[in-house]
Every structure is written in structure tokens, then in C-alpha cells.
PDB file of C-alpha atoms and ligand atoms in Angstrom:
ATOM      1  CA  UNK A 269      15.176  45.722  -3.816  1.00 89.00           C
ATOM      2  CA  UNK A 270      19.349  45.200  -2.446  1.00 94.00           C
ATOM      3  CA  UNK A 271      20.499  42.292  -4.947  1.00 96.00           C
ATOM      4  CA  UNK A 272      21.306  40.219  -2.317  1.00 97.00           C
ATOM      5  CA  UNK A 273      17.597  39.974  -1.659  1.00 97.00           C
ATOM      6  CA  UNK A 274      17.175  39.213  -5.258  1.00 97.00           C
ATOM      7  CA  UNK A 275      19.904  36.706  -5.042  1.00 97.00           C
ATOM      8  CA  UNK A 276      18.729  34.961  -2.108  1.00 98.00           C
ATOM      9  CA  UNK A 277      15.109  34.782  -2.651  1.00 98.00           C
ATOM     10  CA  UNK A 278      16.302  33.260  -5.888  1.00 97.00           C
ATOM     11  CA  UNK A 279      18.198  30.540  -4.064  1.00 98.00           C
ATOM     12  CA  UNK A 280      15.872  30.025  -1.510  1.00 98.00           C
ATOM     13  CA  UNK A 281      12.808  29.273  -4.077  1.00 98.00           C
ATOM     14  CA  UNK A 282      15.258  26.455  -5.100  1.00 98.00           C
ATOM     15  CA  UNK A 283      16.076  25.595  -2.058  1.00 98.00           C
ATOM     16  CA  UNK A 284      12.508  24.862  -1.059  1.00 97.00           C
ATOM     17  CA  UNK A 285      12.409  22.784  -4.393  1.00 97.00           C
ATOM     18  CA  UNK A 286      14.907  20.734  -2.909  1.00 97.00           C
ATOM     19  CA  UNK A 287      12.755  20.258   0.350  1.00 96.00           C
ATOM     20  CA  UNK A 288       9.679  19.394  -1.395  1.00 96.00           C
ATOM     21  CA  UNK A 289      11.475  16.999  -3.564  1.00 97.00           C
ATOM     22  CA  UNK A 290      13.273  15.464  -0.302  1.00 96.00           C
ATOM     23  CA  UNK A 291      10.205  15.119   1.464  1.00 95.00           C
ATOM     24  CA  UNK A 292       8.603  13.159  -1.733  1.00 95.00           C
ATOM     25  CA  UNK A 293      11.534  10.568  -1.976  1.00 96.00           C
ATOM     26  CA  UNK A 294      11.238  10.047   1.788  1.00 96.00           C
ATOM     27  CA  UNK A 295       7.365   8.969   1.587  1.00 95.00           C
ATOM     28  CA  UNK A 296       7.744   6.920  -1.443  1.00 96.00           C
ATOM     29  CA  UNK A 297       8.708   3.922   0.382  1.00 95.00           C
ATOM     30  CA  UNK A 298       5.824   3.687   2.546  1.00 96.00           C
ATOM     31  CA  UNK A 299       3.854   4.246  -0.663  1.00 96.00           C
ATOM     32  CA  UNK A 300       5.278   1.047  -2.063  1.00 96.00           C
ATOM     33  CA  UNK A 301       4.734  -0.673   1.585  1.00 97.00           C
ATOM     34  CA  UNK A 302       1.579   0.075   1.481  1.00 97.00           C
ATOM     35  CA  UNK A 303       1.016  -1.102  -2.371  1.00 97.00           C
ATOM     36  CA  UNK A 304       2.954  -4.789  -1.347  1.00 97.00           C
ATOM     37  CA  UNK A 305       0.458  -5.073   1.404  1.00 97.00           C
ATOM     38  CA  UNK A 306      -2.302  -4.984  -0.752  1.00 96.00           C
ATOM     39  CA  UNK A 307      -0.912  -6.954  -3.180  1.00 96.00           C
ATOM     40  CA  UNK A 308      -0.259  -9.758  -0.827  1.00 97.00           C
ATOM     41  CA  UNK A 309      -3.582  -9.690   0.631  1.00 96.00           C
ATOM     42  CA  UNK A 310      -5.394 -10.208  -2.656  1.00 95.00           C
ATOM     43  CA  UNK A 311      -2.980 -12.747  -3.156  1.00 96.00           C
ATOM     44  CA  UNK A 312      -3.839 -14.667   0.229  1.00 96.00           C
ATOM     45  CA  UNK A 313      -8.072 -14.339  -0.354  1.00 94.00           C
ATOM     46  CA  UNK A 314      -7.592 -15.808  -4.237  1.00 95.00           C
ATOM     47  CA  UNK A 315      -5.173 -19.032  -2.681  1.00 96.00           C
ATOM     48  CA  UNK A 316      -8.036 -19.029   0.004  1.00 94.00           C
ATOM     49  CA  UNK A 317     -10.784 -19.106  -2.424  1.00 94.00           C
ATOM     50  CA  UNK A 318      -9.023 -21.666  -4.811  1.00 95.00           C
ATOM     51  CA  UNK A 319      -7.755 -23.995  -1.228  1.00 95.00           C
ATOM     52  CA  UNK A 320     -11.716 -23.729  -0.614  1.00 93.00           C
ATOM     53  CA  UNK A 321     -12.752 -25.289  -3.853  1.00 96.00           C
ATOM     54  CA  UNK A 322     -10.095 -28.268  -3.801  1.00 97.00           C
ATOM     55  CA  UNK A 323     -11.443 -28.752  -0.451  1.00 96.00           C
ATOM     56  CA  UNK A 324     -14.395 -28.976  -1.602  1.00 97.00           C
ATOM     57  CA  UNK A 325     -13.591 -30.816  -4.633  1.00 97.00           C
ATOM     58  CA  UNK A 326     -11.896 -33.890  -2.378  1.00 97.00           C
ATOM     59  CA  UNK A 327     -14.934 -34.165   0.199  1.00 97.00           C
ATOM     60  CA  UNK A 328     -16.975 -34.796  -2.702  1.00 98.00           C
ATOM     61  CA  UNK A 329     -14.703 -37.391  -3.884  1.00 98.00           C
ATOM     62  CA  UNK A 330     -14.390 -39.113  -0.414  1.00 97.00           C
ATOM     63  CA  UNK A 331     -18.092 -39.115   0.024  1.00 97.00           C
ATOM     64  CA  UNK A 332     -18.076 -41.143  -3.650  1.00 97.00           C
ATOM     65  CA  UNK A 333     -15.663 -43.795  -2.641  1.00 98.00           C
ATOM     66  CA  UNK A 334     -17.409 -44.373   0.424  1.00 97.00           C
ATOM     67  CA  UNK A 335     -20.569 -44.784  -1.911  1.00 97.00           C
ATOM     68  CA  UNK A 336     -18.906 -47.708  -4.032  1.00 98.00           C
ATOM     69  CA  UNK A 337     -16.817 -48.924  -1.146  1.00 97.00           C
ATOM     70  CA  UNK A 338     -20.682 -49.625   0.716  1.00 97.00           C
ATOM     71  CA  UNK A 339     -22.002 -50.500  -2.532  1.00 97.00           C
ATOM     72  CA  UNK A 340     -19.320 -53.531  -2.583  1.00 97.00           C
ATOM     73  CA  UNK A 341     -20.305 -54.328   0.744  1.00 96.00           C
ATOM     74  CA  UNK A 342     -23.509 -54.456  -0.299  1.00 96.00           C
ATOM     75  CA  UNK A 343     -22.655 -57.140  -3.556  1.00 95.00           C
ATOM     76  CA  UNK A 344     -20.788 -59.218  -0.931  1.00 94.00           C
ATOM     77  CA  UNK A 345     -23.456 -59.785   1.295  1.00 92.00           C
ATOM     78  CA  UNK A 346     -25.985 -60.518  -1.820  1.00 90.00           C
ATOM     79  CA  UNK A 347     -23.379 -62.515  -3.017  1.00 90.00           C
ATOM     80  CA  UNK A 348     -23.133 -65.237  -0.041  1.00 86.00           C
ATOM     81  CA  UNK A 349     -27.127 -65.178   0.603  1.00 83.00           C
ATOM     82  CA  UNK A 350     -27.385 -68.221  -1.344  1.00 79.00           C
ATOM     83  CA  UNK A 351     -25.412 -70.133   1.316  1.00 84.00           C
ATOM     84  CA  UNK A 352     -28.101 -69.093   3.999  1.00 84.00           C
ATOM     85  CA  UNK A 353     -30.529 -71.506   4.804  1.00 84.00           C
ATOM     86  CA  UNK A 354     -31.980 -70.775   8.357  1.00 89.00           C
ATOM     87  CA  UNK A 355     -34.499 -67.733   8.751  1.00 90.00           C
ATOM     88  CA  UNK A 356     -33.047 -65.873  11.332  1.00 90.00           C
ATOM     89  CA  UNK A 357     -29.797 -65.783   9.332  1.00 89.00           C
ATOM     90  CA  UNK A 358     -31.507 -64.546   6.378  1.00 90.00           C
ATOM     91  CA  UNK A 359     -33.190 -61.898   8.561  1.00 92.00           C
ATOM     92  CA  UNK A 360     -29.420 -60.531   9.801  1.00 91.00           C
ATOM     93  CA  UNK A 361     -28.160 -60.314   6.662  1.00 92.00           C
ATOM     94  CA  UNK A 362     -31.557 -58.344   4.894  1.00 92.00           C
ATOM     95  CA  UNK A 363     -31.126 -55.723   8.133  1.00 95.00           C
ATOM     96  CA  UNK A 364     -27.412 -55.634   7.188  1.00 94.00           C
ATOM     97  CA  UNK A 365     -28.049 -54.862   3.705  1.00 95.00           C
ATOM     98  CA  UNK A 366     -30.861 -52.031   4.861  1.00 96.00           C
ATOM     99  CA  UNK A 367     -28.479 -50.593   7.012  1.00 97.00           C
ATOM    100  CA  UNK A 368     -25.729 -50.152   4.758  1.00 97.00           C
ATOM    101  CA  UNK A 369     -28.634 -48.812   2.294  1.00 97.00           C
ATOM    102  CA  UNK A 370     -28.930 -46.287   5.155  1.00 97.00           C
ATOM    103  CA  UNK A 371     -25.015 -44.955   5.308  1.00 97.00           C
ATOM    104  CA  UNK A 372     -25.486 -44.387   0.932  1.00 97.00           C
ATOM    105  CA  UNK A 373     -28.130 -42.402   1.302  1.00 97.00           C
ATOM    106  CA  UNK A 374     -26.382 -40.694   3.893  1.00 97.00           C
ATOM    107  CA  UNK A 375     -23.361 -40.408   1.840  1.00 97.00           C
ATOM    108  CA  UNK A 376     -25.788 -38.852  -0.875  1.00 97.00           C
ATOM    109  CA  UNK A 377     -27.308 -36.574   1.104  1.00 97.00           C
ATOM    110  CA  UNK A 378     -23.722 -35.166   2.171  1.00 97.00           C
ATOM    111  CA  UNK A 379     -22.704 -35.553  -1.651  1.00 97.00           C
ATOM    112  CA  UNK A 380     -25.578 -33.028  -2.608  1.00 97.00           C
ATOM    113  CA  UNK A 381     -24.846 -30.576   0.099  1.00 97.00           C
ATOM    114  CA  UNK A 382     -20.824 -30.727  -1.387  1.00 97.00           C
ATOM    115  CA  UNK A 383     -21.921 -30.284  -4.423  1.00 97.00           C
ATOM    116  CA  UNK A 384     -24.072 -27.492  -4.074  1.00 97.00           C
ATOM    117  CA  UNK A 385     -20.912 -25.779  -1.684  1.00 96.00           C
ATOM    118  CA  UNK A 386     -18.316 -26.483  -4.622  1.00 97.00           C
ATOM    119  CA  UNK A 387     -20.719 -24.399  -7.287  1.00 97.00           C
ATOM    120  CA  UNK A 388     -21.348 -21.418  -5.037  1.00 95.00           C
ATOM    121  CA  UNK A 389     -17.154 -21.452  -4.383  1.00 94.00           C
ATOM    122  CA  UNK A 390     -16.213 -21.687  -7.990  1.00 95.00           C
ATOM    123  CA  UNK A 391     -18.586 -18.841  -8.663  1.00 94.00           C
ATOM    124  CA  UNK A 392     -17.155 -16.545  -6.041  1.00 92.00           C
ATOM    125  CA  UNK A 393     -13.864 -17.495  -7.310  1.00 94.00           C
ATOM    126  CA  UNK A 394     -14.906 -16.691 -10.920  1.00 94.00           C
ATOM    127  CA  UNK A 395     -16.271 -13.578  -9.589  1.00 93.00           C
ATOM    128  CA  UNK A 396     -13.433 -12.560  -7.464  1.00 94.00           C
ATOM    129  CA  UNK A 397     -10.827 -13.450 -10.109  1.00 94.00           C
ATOM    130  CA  UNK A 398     -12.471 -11.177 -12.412  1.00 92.00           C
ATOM    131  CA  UNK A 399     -11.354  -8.114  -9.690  1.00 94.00           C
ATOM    132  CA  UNK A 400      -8.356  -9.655  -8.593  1.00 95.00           C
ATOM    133  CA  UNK A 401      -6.948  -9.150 -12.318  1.00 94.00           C
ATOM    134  CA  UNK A 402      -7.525  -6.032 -12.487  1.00 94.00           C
ATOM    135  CA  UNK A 403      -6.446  -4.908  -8.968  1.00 95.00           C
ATOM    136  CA  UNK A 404      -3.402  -6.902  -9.695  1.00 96.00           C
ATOM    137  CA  UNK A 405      -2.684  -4.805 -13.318  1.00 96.00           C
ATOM    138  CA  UNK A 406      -3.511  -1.398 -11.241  1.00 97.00           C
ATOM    139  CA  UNK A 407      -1.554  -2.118  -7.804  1.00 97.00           C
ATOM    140  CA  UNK A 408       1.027  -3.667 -10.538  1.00 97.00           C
ATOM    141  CA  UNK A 409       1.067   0.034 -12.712  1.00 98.00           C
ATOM    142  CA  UNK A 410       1.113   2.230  -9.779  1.00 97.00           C
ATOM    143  CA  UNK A 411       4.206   0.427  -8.384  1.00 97.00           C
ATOM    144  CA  UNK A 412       6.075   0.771 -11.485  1.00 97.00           C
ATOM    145  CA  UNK A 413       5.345   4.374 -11.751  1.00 97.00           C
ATOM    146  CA  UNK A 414       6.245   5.125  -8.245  1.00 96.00           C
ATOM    147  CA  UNK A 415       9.076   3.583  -9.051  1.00 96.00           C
ATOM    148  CA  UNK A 416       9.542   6.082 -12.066  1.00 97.00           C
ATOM    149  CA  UNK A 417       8.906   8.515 -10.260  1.00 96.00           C
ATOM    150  CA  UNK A 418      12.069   7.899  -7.822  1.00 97.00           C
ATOM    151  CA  UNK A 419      14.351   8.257 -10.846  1.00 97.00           C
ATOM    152  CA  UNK A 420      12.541  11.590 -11.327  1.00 97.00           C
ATOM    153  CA  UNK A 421      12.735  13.112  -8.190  1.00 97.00           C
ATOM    154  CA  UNK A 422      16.402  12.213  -7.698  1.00 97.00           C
ATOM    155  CA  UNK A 423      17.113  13.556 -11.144  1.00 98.00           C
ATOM    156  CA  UNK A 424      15.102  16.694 -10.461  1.00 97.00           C
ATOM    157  CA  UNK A 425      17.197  16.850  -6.834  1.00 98.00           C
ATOM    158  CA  UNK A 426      20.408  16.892  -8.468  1.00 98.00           C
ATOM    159  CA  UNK A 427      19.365  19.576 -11.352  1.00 98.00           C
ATOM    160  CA  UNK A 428      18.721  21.964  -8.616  1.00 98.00           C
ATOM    161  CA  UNK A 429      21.666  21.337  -6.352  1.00 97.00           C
ATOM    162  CA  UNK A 430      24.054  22.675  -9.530  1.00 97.00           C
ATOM    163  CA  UNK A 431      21.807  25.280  -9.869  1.00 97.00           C
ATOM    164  CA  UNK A 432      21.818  26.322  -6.467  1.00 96.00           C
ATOM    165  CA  UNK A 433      25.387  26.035  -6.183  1.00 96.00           C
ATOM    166  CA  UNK A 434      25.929  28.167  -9.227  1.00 94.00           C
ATOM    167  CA  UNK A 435      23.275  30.917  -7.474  1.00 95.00           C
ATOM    168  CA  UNK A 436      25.602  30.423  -4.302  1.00 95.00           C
ATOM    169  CA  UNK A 437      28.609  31.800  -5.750  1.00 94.00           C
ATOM    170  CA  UNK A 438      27.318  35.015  -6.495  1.00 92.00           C
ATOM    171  CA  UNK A 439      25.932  35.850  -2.942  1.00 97.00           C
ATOM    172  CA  UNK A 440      28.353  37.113   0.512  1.00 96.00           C
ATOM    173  CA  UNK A 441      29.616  34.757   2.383  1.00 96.00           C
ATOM    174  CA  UNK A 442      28.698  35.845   5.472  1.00 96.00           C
ATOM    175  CA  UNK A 443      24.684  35.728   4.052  1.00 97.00           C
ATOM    176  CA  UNK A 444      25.170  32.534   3.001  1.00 97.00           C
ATOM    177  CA  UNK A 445      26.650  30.869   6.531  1.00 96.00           C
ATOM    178  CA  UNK A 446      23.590  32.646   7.852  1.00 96.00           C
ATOM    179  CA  UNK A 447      21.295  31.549   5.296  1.00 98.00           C
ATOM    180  CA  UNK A 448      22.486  27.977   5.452  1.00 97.00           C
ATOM    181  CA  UNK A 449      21.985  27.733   9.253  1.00 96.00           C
ATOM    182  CA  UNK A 450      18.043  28.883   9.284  1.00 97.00           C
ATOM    183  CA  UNK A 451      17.791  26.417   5.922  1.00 96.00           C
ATOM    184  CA  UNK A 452      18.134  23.549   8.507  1.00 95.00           C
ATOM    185  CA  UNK A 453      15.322  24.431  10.794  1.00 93.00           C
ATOM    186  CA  UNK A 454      11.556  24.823   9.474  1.00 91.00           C
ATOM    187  CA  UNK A 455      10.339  27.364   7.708  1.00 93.00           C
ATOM    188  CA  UNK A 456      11.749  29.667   4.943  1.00 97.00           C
ATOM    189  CA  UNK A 457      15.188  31.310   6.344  1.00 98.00           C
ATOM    190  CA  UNK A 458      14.538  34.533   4.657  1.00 98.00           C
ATOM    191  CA  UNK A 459      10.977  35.953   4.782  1.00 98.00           C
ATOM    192  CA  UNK A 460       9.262  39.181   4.485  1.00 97.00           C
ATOM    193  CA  UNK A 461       8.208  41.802   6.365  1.00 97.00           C
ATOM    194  CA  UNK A 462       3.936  42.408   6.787  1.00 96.00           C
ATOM    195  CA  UNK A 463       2.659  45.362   8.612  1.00 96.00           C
ATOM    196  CA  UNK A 464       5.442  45.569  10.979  1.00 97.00           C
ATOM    197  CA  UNK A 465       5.593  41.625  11.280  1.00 97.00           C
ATOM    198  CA  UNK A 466       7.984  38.974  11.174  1.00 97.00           C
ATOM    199  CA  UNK A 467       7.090  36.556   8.090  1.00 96.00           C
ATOM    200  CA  UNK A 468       8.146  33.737   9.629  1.00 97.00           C
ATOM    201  CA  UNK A 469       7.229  33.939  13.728  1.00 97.00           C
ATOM    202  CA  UNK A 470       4.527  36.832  13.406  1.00 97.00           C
ATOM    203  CA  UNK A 471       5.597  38.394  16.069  1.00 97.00           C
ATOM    204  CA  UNK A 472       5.967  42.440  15.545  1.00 97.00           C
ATOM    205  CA  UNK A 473       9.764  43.484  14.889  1.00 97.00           C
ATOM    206  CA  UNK A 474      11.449  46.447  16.698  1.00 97.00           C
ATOM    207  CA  UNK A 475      11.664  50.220  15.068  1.00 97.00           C
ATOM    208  CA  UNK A 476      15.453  49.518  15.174  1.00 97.00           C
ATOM    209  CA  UNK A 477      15.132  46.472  13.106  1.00 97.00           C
ATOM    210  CA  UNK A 478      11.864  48.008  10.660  1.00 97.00           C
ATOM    211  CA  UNK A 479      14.571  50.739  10.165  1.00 97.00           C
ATOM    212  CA  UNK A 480      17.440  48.512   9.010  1.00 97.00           C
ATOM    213  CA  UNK A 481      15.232  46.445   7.077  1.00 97.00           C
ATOM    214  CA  UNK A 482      13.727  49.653   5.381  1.00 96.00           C
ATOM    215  CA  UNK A 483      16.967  50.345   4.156  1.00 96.00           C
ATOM    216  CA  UNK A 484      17.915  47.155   2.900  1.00 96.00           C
ATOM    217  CA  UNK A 485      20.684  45.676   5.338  1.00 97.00           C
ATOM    218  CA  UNK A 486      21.453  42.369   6.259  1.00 97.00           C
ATOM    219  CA  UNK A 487      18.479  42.018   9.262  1.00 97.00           C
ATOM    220  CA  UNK A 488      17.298  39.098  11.260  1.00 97.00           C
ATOM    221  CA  UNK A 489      14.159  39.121  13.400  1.00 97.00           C
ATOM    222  CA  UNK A 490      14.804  39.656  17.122  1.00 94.00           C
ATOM    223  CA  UNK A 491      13.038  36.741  18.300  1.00 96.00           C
ATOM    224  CA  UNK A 492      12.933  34.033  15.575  1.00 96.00           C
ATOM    225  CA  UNK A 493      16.307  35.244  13.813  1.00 96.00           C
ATOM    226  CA  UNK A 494      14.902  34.769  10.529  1.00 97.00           C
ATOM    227  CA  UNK A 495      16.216  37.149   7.780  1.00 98.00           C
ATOM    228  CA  UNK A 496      14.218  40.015   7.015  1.00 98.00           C
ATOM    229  CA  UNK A 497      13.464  42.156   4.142  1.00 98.00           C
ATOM    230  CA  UNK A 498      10.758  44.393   2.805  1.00 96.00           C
ATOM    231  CA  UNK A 499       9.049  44.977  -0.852  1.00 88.00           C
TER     232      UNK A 499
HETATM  233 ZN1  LIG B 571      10.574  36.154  13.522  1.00 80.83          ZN
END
């Protein structure tokens, strides 16, 4: 095999390094995107959950004070039945008194219902907070790593750009313009040649090109332009 084929295959398996290693860095920060988002969404259903329970927590509350607050009523009206002398007043204030009895036990009935509501929430935010920590920790780890591994890959980018300069230097100059100019498009700029075949487009080469190729010289493929060369 020429040495320039040597050379450049050498520069080009760096080269492709350097792709890979591009690509990576570019999808990294829809990794971490996509890591915030489910951070914040565990976030949101835990402040739900907890809102939920101090919701909970205050209706229960409210349904107590309007338990005493009744309960007074119901002291105030006992308190000023000595004052009532004539029948029909005494008969007002005992249905009074029986219907205020009525809104308590209402009260009680909605007390027991709250209460029951507040236990099954504070479970399910037990339960949930159990997960949440440990989502948290992972989505916490794997953010920190990705973030390690951005200080890699740039690292590992710049390693192989000196070393692909140094391999530069020692190959033609008119290889390398052409080698630089298929390193922008897709692909691998030089590839080789199967059964007749261009590596790269797979399309079959001309006898003129096979020939040059054969012998080693500085060939591109007719239709794709790729280089060319043969084992
Ligand atoms: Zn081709």
C-alpha cells in the first residue's frame, strides 16, 4: 500500500474520532433538557401532593370551628331559656336548638369524610416521597456525569486535533485540500475499493479509474468523487 494511503487512512480514523466526538457534545444538551424536565415534573406532583394535604388539613380545621362556633350558639340559646315563660316561645327556641344540632352533625359527618381524605393523602405522599428521593439522587447523578462527560469529550476533541495536525504535515498538499473538502460532506472521504465498487456510493467504477487505483495513484470515484484505493 502507497504511504499516502497509509497516511491518510491514519488521519482519517482520527478524523472520524473527531466526528463522533462532535456529534456527542452536540446531543448532550438535549440530554440535560430532557433530565431538567423530569426533574421539574417530580418536583410539581410532590408540591401537588403536599398543597393536597394542607388543603386537606385546613377543611378539617374549618369544619371544627364551625363545630364550636354552633356549639356556642347552642350555650346561648340554653343560656336565655330561663327568661322564657310562654309555650310557644319555648317551642321556637327547642326547634332552634335541634336545628343547630342538625348543622354539627353535619359538620361531623364532613369532618369524618376530611379526615379519612387527609390519611389516604399523607400516605401517598409518604409513598411517593419514598421514589421521589431516589429519582431525585439518580436524575441528580446522571446530570453531573453528563456534565463530566462534556469536559471529556472536549478534552478528547482537542487531543486529536494536535494529533491530526501533526499526521497532516506529513501528507501532499494537494491530498490534503482534497481530503479536507469530502471531510465536510457525509461519509468517509477516502474509502475502498470492493469488487469493482465505489466504497462510499456503490456504484461500479470505470476500468480507467480500477486501473489507476490498482496502481496506487491519487483516484477519486467518477460519480461520488470520493478517494479511492485498493488493499
Ligand atoms: Zn463513489
Amino acid at each position: 500500500m502507497k504511504k499516502w494511503i497509509e497516511d491518510l487512512l491514519e488521519l482519517q480514523t482520527i478524523d472520524m474520532r473527531i466526528r463522533n466526538m462532535k456529534m456527542r457534545l452536540e446531543m448532550l444538551p438535549k440530554e440535560k433538557v430532557s433530565l431538567e424536565a423530569e426533574m421539574k415534573k417530580e418536583e410539581g406532583e410532590i408540591k401537588s401532593k403536599s398543597e393536597n394535604t394542607k388543603k386537606t388539613e385546613l377543611a378539617i380545621k374549618r369544619a371544627e370551628s364551625s363545630i364550636a362556633e354552633v356549639n356556642e350558639t347552642i350555650k346561648k340559646i340554653q343560656a336565655n331559656s330561663a327568661m322564657v315563660k310562654k309555650n310557644n316561645e319555648y317551642q321556637a327556641m327547642m326547634s332552634e336548638i335541634a336545628q343547630n344540632k342538625a348543622k354539627i352533625s353535619d359538620f361531623e359527618t364532613e369532618e369524618i369524610t376530611l379526615l379519612d381524605e387527609l390519611e389516604k393523602a399523607k400516605t401517598e405522599l409518604k409513598a411517593f416521597e419514598k421514589q421521589y428521593h431516589a429519582k431525585v439522587q439518580t436524575i441528580k447523578e446522571n446530570l453531573s456525569e453528563l456534565q463530566q462527560m462534556e469536559g471529556e469529550v472536549r478534552e478528547e476533541i482537542n487531543r486529536l486535533i494536535a494529533e491530526r495536525a501533526h499526521k497532516e504535515n506529513g501528507i501532499p498538499q494537494d491530498i490534503i485540500r482534497l481530503y479536507s473538502r469530502l471531510l465536510k460532506t457525509t461519509g468517509d472521504p477516502l474509502v475502498k475499493v470492493n469488487n469493482d465498487i465505489c466504497g462510499n456510493c456503490h456504484l461500479k467504477l470505470t476500468p480507467q479509474t480500477l486501473t489507476e487505483s490498482r496502481k496506487g495513484s491519487v483516484i477519486t470515484c467518477d460519480n461520488c468523487q470520493h478517494l479511492l484505493y485498493m488493499e
